[in-house]
Coordinates of C-alpha atoms and ligand atoms in Angstrom, one line a residue:
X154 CA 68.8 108.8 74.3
X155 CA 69.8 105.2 73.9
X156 CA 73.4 103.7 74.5
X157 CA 73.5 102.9 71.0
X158 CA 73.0 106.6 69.8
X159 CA 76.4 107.1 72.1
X160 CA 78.3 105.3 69.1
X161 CA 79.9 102.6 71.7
X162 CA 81.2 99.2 70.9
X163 CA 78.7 96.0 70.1
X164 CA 81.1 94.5 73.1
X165 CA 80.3 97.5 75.1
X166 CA 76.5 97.9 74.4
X167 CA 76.6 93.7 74.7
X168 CA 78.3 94.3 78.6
X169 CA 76.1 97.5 79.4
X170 CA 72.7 95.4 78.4
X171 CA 73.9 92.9 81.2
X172 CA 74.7 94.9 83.8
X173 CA 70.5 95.5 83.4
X174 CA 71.4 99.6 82.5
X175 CA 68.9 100.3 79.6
X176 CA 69.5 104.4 79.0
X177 CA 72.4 106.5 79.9
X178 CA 72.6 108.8 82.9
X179 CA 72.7 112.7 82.5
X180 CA 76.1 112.4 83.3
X181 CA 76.9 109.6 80.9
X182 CA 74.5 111.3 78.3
X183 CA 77.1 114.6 78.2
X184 CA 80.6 113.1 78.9
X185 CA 80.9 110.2 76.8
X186 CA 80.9 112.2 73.4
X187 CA 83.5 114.4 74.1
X188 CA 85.4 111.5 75.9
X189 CA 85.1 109.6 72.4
X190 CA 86.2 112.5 70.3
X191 CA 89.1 112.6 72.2
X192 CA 89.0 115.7 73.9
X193 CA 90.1 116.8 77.4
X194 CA 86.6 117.1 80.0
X195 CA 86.2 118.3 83.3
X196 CA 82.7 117.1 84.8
X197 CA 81.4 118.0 88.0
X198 CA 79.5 115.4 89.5
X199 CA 79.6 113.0 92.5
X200 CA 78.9 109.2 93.6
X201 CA 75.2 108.1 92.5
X202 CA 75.4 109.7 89.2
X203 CA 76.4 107.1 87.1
X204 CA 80.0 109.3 86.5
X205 CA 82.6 106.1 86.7
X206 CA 80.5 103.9 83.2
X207 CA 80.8 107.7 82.2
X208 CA 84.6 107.5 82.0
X209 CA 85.2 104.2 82.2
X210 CA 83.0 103.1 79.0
X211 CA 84.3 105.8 76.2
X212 CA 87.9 104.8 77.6
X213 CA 87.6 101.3 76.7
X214 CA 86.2 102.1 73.5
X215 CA 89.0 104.4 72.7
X216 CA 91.5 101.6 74.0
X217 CA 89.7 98.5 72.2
X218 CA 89.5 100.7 68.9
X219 CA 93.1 101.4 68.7
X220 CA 95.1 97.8 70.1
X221 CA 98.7 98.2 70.8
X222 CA 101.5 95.1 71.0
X223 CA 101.2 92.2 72.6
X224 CA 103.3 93.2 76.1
X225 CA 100.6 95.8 76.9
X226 CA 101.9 98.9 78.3
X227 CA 99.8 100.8 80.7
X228 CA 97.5 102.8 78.6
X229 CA 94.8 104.4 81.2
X230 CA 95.4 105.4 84.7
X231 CA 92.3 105.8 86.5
X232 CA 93.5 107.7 90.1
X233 CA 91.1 107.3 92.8
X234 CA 91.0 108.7 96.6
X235 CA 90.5 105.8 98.5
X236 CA 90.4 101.6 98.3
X237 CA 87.1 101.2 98.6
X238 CA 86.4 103.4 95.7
X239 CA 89.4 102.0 93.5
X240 CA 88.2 98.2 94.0
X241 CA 84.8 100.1 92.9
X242 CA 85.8 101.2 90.0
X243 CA 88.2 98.5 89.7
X244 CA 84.8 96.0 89.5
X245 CA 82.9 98.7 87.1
X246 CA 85.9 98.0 84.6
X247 CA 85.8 94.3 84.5
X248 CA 82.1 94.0 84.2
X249 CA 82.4 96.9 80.8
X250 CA 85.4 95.2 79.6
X251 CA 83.7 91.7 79.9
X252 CA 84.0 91.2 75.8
X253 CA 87.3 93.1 74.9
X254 CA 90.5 92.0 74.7
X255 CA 91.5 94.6 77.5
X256 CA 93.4 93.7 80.9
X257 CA 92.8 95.6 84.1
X258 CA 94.2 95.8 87.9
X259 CA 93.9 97.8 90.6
X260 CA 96.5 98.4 93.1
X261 CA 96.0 100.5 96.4
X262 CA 97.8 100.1 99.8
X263 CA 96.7 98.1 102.9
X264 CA 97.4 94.9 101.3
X265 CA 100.2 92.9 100.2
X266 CA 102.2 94.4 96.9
X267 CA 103.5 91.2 95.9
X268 CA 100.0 90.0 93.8
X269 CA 99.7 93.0 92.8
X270 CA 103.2 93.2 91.3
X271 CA 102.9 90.2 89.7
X272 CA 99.4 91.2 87.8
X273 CA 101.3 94.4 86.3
X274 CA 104.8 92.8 85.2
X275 CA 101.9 90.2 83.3
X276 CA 101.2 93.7 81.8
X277 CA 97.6 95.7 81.5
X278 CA 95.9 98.3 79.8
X279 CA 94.4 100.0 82.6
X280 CA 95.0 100.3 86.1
X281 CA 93.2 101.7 89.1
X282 CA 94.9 103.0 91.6
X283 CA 95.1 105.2 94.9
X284 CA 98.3 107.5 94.7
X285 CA 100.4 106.1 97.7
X286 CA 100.7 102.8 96.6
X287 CA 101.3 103.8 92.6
X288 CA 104.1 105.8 93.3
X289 CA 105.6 102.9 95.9
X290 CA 105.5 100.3 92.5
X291 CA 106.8 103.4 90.3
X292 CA 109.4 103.8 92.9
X293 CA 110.7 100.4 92.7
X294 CA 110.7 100.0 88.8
X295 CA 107.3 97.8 88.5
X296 CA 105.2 100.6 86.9
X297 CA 105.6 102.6 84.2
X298 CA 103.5 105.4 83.2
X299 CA 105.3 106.2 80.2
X300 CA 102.9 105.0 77.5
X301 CA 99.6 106.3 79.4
X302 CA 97.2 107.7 76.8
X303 CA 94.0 108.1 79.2
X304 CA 94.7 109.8 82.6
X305 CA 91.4 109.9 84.6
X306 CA 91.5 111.8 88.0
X307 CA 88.4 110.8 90.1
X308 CA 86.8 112.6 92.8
X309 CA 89.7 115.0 92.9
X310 CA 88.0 117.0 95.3
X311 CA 88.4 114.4 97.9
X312 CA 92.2 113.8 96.8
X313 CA 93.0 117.3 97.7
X314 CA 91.0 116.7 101.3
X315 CA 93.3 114.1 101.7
X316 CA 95.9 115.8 100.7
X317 CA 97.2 113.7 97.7
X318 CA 97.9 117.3 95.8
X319 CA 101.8 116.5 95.6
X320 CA 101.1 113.0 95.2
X321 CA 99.0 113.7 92.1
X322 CA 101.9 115.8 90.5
X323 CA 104.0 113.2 90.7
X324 CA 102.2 111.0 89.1
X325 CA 101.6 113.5 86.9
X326 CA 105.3 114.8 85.9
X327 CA 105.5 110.4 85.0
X328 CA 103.1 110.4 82.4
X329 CA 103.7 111.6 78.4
X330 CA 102.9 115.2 78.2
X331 CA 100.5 114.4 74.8
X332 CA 97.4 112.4 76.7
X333 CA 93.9 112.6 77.2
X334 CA 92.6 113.9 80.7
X335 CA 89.3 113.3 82.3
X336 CA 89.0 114.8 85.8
X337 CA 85.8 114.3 88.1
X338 CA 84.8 116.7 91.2
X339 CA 81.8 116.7 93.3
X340 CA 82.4 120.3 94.1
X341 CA 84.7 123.0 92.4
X342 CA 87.2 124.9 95.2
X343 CA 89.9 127.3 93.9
X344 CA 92.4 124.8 94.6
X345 CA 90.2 122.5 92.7
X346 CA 90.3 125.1 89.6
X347 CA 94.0 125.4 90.0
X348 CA 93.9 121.7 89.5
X349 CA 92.1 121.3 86.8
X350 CA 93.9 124.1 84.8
X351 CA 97.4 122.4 85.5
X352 CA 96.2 119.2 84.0
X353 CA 93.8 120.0 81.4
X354 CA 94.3 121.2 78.3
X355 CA 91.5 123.0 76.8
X356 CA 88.7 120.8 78.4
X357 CA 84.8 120.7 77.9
X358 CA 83.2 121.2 80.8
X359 CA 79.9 119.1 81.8
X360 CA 77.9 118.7 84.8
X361 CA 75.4 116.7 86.3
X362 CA 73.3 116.4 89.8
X363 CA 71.7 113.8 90.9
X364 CA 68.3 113.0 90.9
X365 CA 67.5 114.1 94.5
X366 CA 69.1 117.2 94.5
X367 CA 68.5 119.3 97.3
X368 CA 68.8 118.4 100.8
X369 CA 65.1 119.8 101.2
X370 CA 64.5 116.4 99.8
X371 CA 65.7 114.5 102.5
X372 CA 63.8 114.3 105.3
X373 CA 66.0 115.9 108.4
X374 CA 65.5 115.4 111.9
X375 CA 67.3 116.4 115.0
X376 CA 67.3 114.6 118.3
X377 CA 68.1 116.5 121.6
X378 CA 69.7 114.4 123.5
X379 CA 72.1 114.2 126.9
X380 CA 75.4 112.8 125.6
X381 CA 75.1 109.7 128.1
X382 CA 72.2 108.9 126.5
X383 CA 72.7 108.7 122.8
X384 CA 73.2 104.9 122.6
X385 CA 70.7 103.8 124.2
X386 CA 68.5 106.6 121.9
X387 CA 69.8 105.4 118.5
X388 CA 69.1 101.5 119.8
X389 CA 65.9 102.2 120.7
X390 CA 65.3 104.2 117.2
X391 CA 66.6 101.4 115.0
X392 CA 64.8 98.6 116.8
X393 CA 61.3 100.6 117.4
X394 CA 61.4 101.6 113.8
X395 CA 63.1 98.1 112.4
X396 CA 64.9 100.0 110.6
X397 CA 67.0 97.4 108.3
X398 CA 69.8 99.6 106.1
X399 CA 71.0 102.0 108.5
X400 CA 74.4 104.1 108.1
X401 CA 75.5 105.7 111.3
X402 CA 78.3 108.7 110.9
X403 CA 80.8 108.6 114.0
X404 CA 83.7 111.0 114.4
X405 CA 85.9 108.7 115.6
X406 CA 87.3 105.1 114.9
X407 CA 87.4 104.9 118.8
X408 CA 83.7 105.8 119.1
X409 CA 82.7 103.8 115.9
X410 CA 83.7 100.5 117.6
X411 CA 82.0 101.2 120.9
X412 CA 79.2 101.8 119.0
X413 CA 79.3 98.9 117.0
X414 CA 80.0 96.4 120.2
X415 CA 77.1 97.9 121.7
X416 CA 74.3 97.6 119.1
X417 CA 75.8 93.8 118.9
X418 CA 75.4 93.3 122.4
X419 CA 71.6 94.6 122.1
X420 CA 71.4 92.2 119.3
X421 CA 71.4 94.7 116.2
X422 CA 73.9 93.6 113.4
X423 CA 76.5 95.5 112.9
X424 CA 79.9 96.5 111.7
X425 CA 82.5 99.2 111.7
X426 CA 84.3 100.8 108.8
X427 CA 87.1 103.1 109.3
X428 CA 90.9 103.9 109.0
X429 CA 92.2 101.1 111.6
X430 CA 90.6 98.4 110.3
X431 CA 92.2 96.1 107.2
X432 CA 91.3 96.5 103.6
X433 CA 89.8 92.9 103.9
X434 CA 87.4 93.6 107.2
X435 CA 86.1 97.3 105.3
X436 CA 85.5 95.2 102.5
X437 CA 83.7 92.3 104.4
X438 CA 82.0 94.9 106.2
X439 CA 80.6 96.9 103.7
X440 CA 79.4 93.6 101.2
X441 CA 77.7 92.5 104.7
X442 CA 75.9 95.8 104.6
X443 CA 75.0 95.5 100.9
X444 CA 73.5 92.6 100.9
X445 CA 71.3 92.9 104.2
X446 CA 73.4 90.5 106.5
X447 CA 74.5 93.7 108.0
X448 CA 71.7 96.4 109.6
X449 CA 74.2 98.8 110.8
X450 CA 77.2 100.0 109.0
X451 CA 79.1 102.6 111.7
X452 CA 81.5 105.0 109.7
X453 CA 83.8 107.6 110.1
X454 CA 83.4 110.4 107.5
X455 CA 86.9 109.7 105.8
X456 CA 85.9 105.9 105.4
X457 CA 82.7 106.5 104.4
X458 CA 84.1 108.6 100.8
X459 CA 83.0 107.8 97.7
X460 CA 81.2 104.5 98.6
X461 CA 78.7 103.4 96.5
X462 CA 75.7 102.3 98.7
X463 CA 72.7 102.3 96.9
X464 CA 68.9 103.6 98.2
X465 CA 69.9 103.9 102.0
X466 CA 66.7 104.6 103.9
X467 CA 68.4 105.8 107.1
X468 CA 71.4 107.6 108.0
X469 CA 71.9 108.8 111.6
X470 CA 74.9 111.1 112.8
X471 CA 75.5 110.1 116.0
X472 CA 77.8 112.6 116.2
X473 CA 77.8 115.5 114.4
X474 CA 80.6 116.9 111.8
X475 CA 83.0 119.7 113.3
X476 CA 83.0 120.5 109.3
X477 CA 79.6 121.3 108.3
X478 CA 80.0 120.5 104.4
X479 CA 80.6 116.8 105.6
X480 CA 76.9 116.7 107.2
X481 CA 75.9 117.8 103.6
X482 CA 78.3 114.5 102.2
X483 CA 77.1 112.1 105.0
X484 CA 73.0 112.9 104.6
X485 CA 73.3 113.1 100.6
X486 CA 73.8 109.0 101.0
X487 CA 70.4 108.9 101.9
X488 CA 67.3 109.3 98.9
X489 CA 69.4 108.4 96.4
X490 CA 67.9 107.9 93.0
X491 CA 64.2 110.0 94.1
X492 CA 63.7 106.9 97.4
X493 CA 62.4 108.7 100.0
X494 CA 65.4 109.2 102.5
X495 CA 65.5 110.0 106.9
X496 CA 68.7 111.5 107.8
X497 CA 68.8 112.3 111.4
X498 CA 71.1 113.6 114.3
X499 CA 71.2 113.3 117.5
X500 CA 72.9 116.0 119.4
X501 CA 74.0 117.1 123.0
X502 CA 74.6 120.3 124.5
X503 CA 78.3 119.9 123.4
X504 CA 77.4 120.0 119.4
X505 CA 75.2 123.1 120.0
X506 CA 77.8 125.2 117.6
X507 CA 77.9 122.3 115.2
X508 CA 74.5 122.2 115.0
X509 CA 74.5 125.9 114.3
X510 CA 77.2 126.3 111.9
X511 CA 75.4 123.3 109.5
X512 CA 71.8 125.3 110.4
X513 CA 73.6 128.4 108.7
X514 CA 75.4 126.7 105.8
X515 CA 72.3 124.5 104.6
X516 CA 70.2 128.1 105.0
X517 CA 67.4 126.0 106.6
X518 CA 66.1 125.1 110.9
X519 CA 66.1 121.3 111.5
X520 CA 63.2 119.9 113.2
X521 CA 63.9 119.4 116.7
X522 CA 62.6 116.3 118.7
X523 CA 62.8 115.4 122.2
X524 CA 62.4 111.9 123.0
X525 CA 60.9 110.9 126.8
X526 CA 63.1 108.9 128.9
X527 CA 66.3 110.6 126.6
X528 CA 66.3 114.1 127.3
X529 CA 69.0 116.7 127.1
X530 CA 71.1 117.6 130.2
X531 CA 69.6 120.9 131.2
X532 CA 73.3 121.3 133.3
X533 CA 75.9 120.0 130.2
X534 CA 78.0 122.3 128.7
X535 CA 77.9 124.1 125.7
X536 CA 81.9 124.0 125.2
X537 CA 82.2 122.4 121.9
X538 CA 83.8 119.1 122.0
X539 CA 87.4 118.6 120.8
X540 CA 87.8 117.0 117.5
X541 CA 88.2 113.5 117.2
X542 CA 91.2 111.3 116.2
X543 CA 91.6 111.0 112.6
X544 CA 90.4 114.6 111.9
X545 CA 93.2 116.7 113.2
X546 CA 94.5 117.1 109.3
X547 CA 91.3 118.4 108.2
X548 CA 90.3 121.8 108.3
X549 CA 87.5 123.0 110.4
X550 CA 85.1 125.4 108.6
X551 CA 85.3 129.2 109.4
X552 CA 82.1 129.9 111.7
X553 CA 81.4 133.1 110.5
X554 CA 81.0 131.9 107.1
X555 CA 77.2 130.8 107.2
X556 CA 75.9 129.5 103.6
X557 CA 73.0 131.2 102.0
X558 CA 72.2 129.2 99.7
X559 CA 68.9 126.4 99.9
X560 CA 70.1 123.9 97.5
X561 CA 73.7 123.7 99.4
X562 CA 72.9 120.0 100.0
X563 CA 73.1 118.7 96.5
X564 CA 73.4 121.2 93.7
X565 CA 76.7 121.2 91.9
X566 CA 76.5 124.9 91.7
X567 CA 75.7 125.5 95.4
X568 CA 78.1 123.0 96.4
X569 CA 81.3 124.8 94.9
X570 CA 79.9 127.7 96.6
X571 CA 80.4 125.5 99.6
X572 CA 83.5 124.4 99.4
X573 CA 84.4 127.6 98.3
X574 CA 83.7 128.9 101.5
X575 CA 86.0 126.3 103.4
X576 CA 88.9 128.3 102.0
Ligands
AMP91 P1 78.5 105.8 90.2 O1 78.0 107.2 90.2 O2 79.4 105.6 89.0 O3 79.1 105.4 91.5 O4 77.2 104.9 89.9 C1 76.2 104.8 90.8 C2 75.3 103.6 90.5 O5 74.5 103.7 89.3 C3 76.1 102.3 90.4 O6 75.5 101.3 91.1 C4 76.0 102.0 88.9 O7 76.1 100.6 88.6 C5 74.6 102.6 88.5 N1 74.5 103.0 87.1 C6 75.5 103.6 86.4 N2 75.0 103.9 85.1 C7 73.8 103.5 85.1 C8 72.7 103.6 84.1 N3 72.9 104.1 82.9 N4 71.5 103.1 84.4 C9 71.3 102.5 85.6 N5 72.2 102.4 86.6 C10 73.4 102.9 86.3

């Protein structure tokens, strides 16, 4: 199937041809068609699949094909979980709408409001936003929903995690009852159901995995390791291996910086990315990481959402999740595309339930190494550790509900299962 055979724009097909894509993805392939007949579509699939040129594209079209007057009124609302992913999507629009005569913004928090107010009295036809900083501009009279046509809710699965659920109804309740809603979801909870079926009327329903679908894909390995001992393990594992695009999963903000200073100090690049730091240093941090400047990118799970970090050889949990669906997330951002990914973890007596708990949800025994010179504490505790700042407003995963299922890692199927489970 070509982009042409989609029935998109000569400015569209002229912007997709330079972004270098040459056929659509799966998920672009099944959600552009009912996108562009107008109808309502709820798509499950996640980061890596091509999903945001599978909203974003058929909602230009619909927008260019139909111009409105000159003041432009917001048309499309594109609702994103977090800043990195709205500046994401934010870029993916400008690139599509390179040849229309189509204005976008984003707007999310973090920064200051005033550009961003200026940009939307100037008036555009879509904006991309995270829901906090929307309804602060709706709040003070500088947005108006009342003319959006297009309402896209992206990875609303990850809004509800964050708990953006009365947010979203908010934003909802602002918006003309007669529109067009697109909603995207990794994974498919009863709360995500309940969701859908409040804002979508009568939708079509397509789905998509990625390429790499199941975590048997990725090569996993665990390290067993005494707690004192882990830094010195994952230095000596990056430098021995010269390892070049690594992404290290911390559980706390706190433990992501020591980290950071200490691969720095043993002369690894590398940078943090989590909740405390500004919009402009995640954003700095993450392009560093992109383009190689970077070697080591250490995240916390909730920064880490939805990024778009492409072919990552090597991801290491230096700690491991207290919630075992978010090892699943954190080792699906390696092998992306059919590359050959490493995800590894080390872990200390203290993570012996965590370990456990992701052994029975992922239905499969890790591969256990012991590394001389950085062996476990025969004496350390098994206690599990406490959770870590930051994570206090998530829910841990019942322990007695061990997954059955092989393909939990990737599958869309198994993965509502998953989450399904968290309830
Ligand atoms: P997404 O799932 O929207 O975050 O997209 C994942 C990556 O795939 C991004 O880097 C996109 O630029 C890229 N991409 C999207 N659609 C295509 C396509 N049809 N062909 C090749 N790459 C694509």
């Amino acid at each position: 199937m070509s982009f042409q055979s989609l029935g998109l724009s000569e400015a569209l097909l002229k912007a997709i041809s330079k972004k270098g894509y040459t056929t659509p993805s799966p998920i672009q392939q099944k959600a552009i068609p009912p996108v562009l007949e107008g109808h309502d579509v709820l798509a499950s699939a996640q980061t890596g699949t091509g999903k945001t040129a599978g909203f974003t594209l058929p909602l230009l079209h619909i927008l260019s094909e139909n111009p409105k007057e000159k003041y432009r009124p917001i048309r499309a609302l594109i609702l994103t979980p977090t800043r990195e992913l709205a500046a994401q999507v934010y870029a993916n629009v400008r690139e599509y709408s390179e040849f229309l005569n189509l204005r976008s913004a984003v707007i999310f928090g973090g920064v200051n409001q005033k550009p961003q107010a200026a940009t939307i009295r100037q008036g555009v036809d879509v904006l991309v936003a995270t829901p906090g900083r929307l309804l602060d501009l709706q709040s003070q009279g500088i947005i108006s929903l009342k003319r959006v046509e297009i309402f896209v809710l992206d990875e609303a699965d990850r809004m509800l995690d964050m708990g953006f659920l009365r947010d979203i109804e908010k934003v909802i309740k602002s918006m003309p009852e007669k529109r067009q809603n697109l909603m995207f979801s990794a994974t498919f909870s009863k709360d995500i159901k309940k969701l859908a079926h409040g804002i979508l009327n009568h939708p079509v329903q397509v789905e998509a995995t990625p390429e790499n679908t199941t975590v048997e894909a990725i090569s996993q390995k665990v390290y067993r390791v005494a707690k004192g001992l882990k830094t010195g393990l994952i230095i000596k594992l990056i430098s021995d291996g010269n390892w070049k695009q690594v992404l290290v999963f911390n559980r706390t903000k706190h433990g992501a910086n020591k980290l950071c200073e200490k691969m720095i100090k043993s002369g690894i690049t590398a940078a943090a990315i989590h909740g405390n730091k500004s919009q402009g240093a995640r954003t700095k941090a993450l392009a560093g990481f992109k383009s190689g400047r970077v070697r080591v990118l250490v995240a916390t799970d909730i920064a880490a959402r939805g990024l778009d970090i492409p072919l990552l050889p090597h991801v290491i949990n230096f700690e491991l999740p207290n919630i075992s669906e978010d090892y699943v997330h954190r080792i699906g951002r390696t092998g992306r595309a059919g590359a050959k990914g490493e995800a590894i973890s080390l872990v200390s007596a203290d993570e012996t339930s965590f370990l456990r708990d992701i052994e029975k949800l992922i239905d499969m025994k890790l591969p256990v190494q012991i590394v001389e010179g950085f062996e476990p504490d025969p004496n350390a505790s098994t206690q599990p550790i406490k959770q870590g700042q930051g994570r206090q407003n998530r829910k841990p995963r019942n322990s007695n509900s061990g997954g059955s299922n092989k393909n939990s890692g990737r599958s869309n199927k198994s993965r509502s299962g998953n989450s399904a489970r968290r309830k």
